[in-house]
């Protein structure tokens, strides 16, 4: 089955700095990669996703890049703010055409701390 | 759009009793719902996947007779923890997904404490 590794487990940055979280996956057939943000005691929220037919996607201060050959994808947050502090999870899954049904495999999470 | 509710948000029960948790998609039809368990400071552990009108598919190591899942409609799935024990205490989160869609939307979670 799919195996998703996520690094680092903890990331501490100063407000205004950039933060990068990296994930690798093992199943080359995976083609959908969402990122979730989970604040303490709250639900995970989808913040951005990317499909394997594109290499990069951006939404304001967040961006995700995908390298299919190397089987890794990364979350980039620029101009970090204290409210970005949360746990971020990456995930990988594949659609029906690829033999899956979008059942995600999650990374272990990265605790991002943004210091004011 | 894409709102998922979960009820109750927290519950305390005595060992040996059963607890039912409801997960509802409020503004879309959820053909697939997932049930997760999350321990403090850990990732989401998928327990089972349920498709509307069919039996749930349980992940390895999850007891289907203990964690009963029903997905009788396109907007409602329930998880019943039967004969609960203190080790079942955890944060249970559901998520819902529409037909053919990859993105899933999570409920707010249910904190279960078994005494």
Short mmCIF file of C-alpha atoms in Angstrom, two decimals:
data_model
loop_
_atom_site.label_atom_id
_atom_site.label_comp_id
_atom_site.label_asym_id
_atom_site.label_seq_id
_atom_site.Cartn_x
_atom_site.Cartn_y
_atom_site.Cartn_z
CA UNK A 1 0.00 0.00 0.00
CA UNK A 2 0.83 3.66 -0.04
CA UNK A 3 3.32 5.07 2.44
CA UNK A 4 3.58 8.80 3.07
CA UNK A 5 6.51 10.31 4.93
CA UNK A 6 6.30 13.90 6.18
CA UNK A 7 9.09 16.15 7.44
CA UNK A 8 9.79 17.94 9.63
CA UNK A 9 7.61 16.90 12.55
CA UNK A 10 8.03 20.34 14.11
CA UNK A 11 8.85 23.62 12.42
CA UNK A 12 9.41 26.87 14.26
CA UNK A 13 9.70 30.14 12.32
CA UNK A 14 9.56 33.86 12.93
CA UNK A 15 6.61 35.84 11.69
CA UNK A 16 7.20 36.90 8.13
CA UNK A 17 9.52 34.03 7.30
CA UNK A 18 8.66 31.25 4.87
CA UNK A 19 7.86 27.69 5.92
CA UNK A 20 8.30 24.55 3.84
CA UNK A 21 6.90 21.13 4.67
CA UNK A 22 7.89 18.14 2.59
CA UNK A 23 6.21 14.81 1.91
CA UNK A 24 7.23 11.76 -0.05
CA UNK A 25 5.00 8.95 -1.25
CA UNK A 26 5.66 5.44 -2.43
CA UNK A 27 2.87 4.56 -4.88
CA UNK A 28 3.63 6.02 -8.29
CA UNK A 29 -0.05 5.63 -9.21
CA UNK A 30 -1.10 8.21 -6.61
CA UNK A 31 -2.43 11.26 -8.36
CA UNK A 32 -4.20 13.44 -5.81
CA UNK A 33 -2.35 15.25 -3.03
CA UNK A 34 -4.27 17.40 -0.54
CA UNK A 35 -2.93 19.39 2.38
CA UNK A 36 -4.90 19.90 5.58
CA UNK A 37 -4.48 22.37 8.42
CA UNK A 38 -5.65 21.34 11.87
CA UNK A 39 -5.78 23.80 14.72
CA UNK A 40 -5.77 22.46 18.24
CA UNK A 41 -9.01 20.65 19.05
CA UNK A 42 -10.54 21.44 15.67
CA UNK A 43 -11.24 19.63 12.46
CA UNK A 44 -8.68 19.29 9.66
CA UNK A 45 -9.41 21.77 6.91
CA UNK A 46 -8.41 21.40 3.29
CA UNK A 47 -6.15 24.33 2.42
CA UNK A 48 -4.82 23.36 -0.98
CA UNK A 49 -4.55 20.32 -3.19
CA UNK A 50 -2.75 19.32 -6.36
CA UNK A 51 -3.29 16.66 -8.96
CA UNK A 52 -0.56 14.86 -10.80
CA UNK A 53 -1.16 16.63 -14.09
CA UNK A 54 0.31 19.87 -12.72
CA UNK A 55 3.60 20.66 -11.06
CA UNK A 56 2.65 23.65 -8.96
CA UNK A 57 -0.42 25.36 -7.59
CA UNK A 58 -0.65 28.60 -5.69
CA UNK A 59 -3.31 30.26 -3.58
CA UNK A 60 -2.27 33.57 -2.08
CA UNK A 61 0.43 32.84 0.51
CA UNK A 62 0.38 29.08 0.14
CA UNK A 63 1.67 26.96 -2.70
CA UNK A 64 2.20 23.30 -3.35
CA UNK A 65 4.75 21.75 -5.67
CA UNK A 66 4.80 18.21 -6.99
CA UNK A 67 7.67 16.21 -8.42
CA UNK A 68 6.20 13.01 -9.82
CA UNK A 69 9.52 11.56 -10.82
CA UNK A 70 10.95 11.89 -7.34
CA UNK A 71 7.55 11.17 -5.75
CA UNK A 72 7.59 14.12 -3.44
CA UNK A 73 5.43 17.17 -2.87
CA UNK A 74 5.86 20.19 -0.69
CA UNK A 75 3.79 22.89 0.98
CA UNK A 76 5.17 26.41 0.93
CA UNK A 77 3.81 29.16 3.15
CA UNK A 78 5.20 32.65 2.60
CA UNK A 79 5.00 35.64 4.92
CA UNK A 80 3.94 33.45 7.81
CA UNK A 81 1.62 34.84 10.46
CA UNK A 82 0.90 33.64 14.02
CA UNK A 83 -2.50 32.38 12.87
CA UNK A 84 -0.71 29.96 10.55
CA UNK A 85 0.36 28.06 13.67
CA UNK A 86 -1.27 24.62 13.47
CA UNK A 87 -0.57 21.03 12.53
CA UNK A 88 -0.37 20.43 8.79
CA UNK A 89 -1.03 17.04 7.23
CA UNK A 90 -0.20 15.94 3.72
CA UNK A 91 -1.98 13.04 2.06
CA UNK A 92 -1.77 10.98 -1.10
CA UNK A 93 -4.48 9.03 -2.89
CA UNK A 94 -5.45 7.78 -6.32
CA UNK A 95 -8.66 7.90 -8.24
CA UNK A 96 -10.75 5.08 -9.67
CA UNK A 97 -8.98 5.18 -13.02
CA UNK A 98 -5.70 4.46 -11.25
CA UNK A 99 -7.06 1.57 -9.30
CA UNK A 100 -7.93 3.47 -6.17
CA UNK A 101 -10.93 5.29 -4.82
CA UNK A 102 -9.41 8.41 -3.34
CA UNK A 103 -8.81 6.73 0.00
CA UNK A 104 -6.08 8.93 1.43
CA UNK A 105 -2.94 7.97 3.24
CA UNK A 106 -1.91 10.74 5.62
CA UNK A 107 1.51 11.85 6.69
CA UNK A 108 2.27 12.08 10.39
CA UNK A 109 1.81 15.82 10.51
CA UNK A 110 3.99 18.87 11.01
CA UNK A 111 3.47 21.18 13.94
CA UNK A 112 4.14 24.69 12.64
CA UNK A 113 4.81 27.38 15.22
CA UNK A 114 5.01 30.97 14.06
CA UNK A 115 6.54 33.30 16.62
CA UNK A 116 5.35 36.91 16.57
CA UNK B 1 -20.40 24.88 0.85
CA UNK B 2 -19.10 21.42 1.82
CA UNK B 3 -20.10 21.51 5.46
CA UNK B 4 -19.96 18.39 7.58
CA UNK B 5 -21.43 18.23 11.05
CA UNK B 6 -20.82 15.69 13.76
CA UNK B 7 -22.79 14.98 16.89
CA UNK B 8 -22.15 14.87 19.74
CA UNK B 9 -19.04 16.99 20.04
CA UNK B 10 -18.11 15.22 23.24
CA UNK B 11 -19.48 12.34 25.24
CA UNK B 12 -18.61 10.62 28.48
CA UNK B 13 -19.88 7.09 29.00
CA UNK B 14 -19.39 4.23 31.37
CA UNK B 15 -17.43 1.15 30.47
CA UNK B 16 -19.64 -1.49 28.83
CA UNK B 17 -22.15 0.91 27.32
CA UNK B 18 -22.54 1.82 23.65
CA UNK B 19 -22.18 5.23 22.08
CA UNK B 20 -23.47 6.43 18.72
CA UNK B 21 -21.81 9.24 16.79
CA UNK B 22 -23.54 10.87 13.85
CA UNK B 23 -21.89 12.45 10.83
CA UNK B 24 -23.91 14.55 8.41
CA UNK B 25 -23.09 16.31 5.18
CA UNK B 26 -25.22 19.43 5.24
CA UNK B 27 -24.99 20.82 1.74
CA UNK B 28 -23.83 18.03 -0.52
CA UNK B 29 -24.43 14.36 -1.13
CA UNK B 30 -21.72 12.29 0.47
CA UNK B 31 -21.37 9.08 -1.48
CA UNK B 32 -18.42 8.12 0.67
CA UNK B 33 -17.76 8.79 4.32
CA UNK B 34 -14.65 8.00 6.28
CA UNK B 35 -14.22 7.45 10.00
CA UNK B 36 -10.94 8.32 11.65
CA UNK B 37 -9.50 8.05 15.09
CA UNK B 38 -6.93 10.54 16.28
CA UNK B 39 -4.76 10.26 19.36
CA UNK B 40 -3.21 13.38 20.90
CA UNK B 41 -0.50 14.88 18.74
CA UNK B 42 -0.80 12.09 16.22
CA UNK B 43 -2.02 11.70 12.70
CA UNK B 44 -5.41 10.58 11.50
CA UNK B 45 -5.87 6.83 11.61
CA UNK B 46 -8.44 5.62 9.10
CA UNK B 47 -10.82 3.15 10.71
CA UNK B 48 -13.25 2.46 7.90
CA UNK B 49 -14.67 3.68 4.63
CA UNK B 50 -18.37 3.54 3.96
CA UNK B 51 -20.26 4.01 0.74
CA UNK B 52 -23.93 4.86 0.83
CA UNK B 53 -26.08 1.77 0.86
CA UNK B 54 -23.28 -0.76 1.22
CA UNK B 55 -21.28 -2.31 4.01
CA UNK B 56 -18.32 -0.43 5.38
CA UNK B 57 -14.79 -1.49 4.56
CA UNK B 58 -12.70 -1.68 7.70
CA UNK B 59 -8.97 -1.14 7.93
CA UNK B 60 -6.78 -3.90 9.21
CA UNK B 61 -6.90 -4.19 12.97
CA UNK B 62 -10.23 -2.42 13.38
CA UNK B 63 -12.93 -4.65 14.87
CA UNK B 64 -16.05 -4.34 12.77
CA UNK B 65 -18.24 -5.84 15.48
CA UNK B 66 -17.05 -3.25 17.94
CA UNK B 67 -17.20 -0.22 15.68
CA UNK B 68 -20.49 -0.48 13.82
CA UNK B 69 -20.82 1.82 10.85
CA UNK B 70 -24.02 2.58 9.01
CA UNK B 71 -24.32 4.80 5.93
CA UNK B 72 -28.00 4.58 5.16
CA UNK B 73 -28.37 7.83 3.27
CA UNK B 74 -26.31 10.23 1.18
CA UNK B 75 -26.14 12.68 4.07
CA UNK B 76 -25.80 10.55 7.17
CA UNK B 77 -23.37 8.01 8.53
CA UNK B 78 -23.20 6.72 12.07
CA UNK B 79 -20.47 5.10 14.11
CA UNK B 80 -21.51 3.07 17.12
CA UNK B 81 -18.85 2.10 19.62
CA UNK B 82 -20.24 -1.00 21.29
CA UNK B 83 -19.30 -2.19 24.76
CA UNK B 84 -16.94 0.73 25.16
CA UNK B 85 -13.80 0.40 27.22
CA UNK B 86 -11.42 3.06 28.53
CA UNK B 87 -8.96 2.26 25.73
CA UNK B 88 -11.62 3.37 23.24
CA UNK B 89 -11.33 6.90 24.59
CA UNK B 90 -10.18 9.05 21.72
CA UNK B 91 -11.06 11.78 19.25
CA UNK B 92 -13.23 10.38 16.46
CA UNK B 93 -13.53 12.38 13.24
CA UNK B 94 -15.63 11.67 10.21
CA UNK B 95 -15.17 13.05 6.74
CA UNK B 96 -17.36 13.08 3.68
CA UNK B 97 -16.71 13.10 -0.03
CA UNK B 98 -18.90 13.60 -3.04
CA UNK B 99 -19.17 11.26 -6.03
CA UNK B 100 -15.99 11.12 -8.05
CA UNK B 101 -14.36 13.85 -5.99
CA UNK B 102 -10.98 13.59 -4.36
CA UNK B 103 -11.34 16.24 -1.71
CA UNK B 104 -12.95 15.28 1.54
CA UNK B 105 -14.39 17.51 4.20
CA UNK B 106 -14.08 16.78 7.87
CA UNK B 107 -16.55 16.98 10.69
CA UNK B 108 -15.58 18.79 13.89
CA UNK B 109 -14.86 15.55 15.72
CA UNK B 110 -16.25 13.80 18.79
CA UNK B 111 -14.25 13.51 21.97
CA UNK B 112 -15.18 10.16 23.58
CA UNK B 113 -14.20 9.46 27.17
CA UNK B 114 -14.98 6.07 28.63
CA UNK B 115 -14.82 5.85 32.39
#
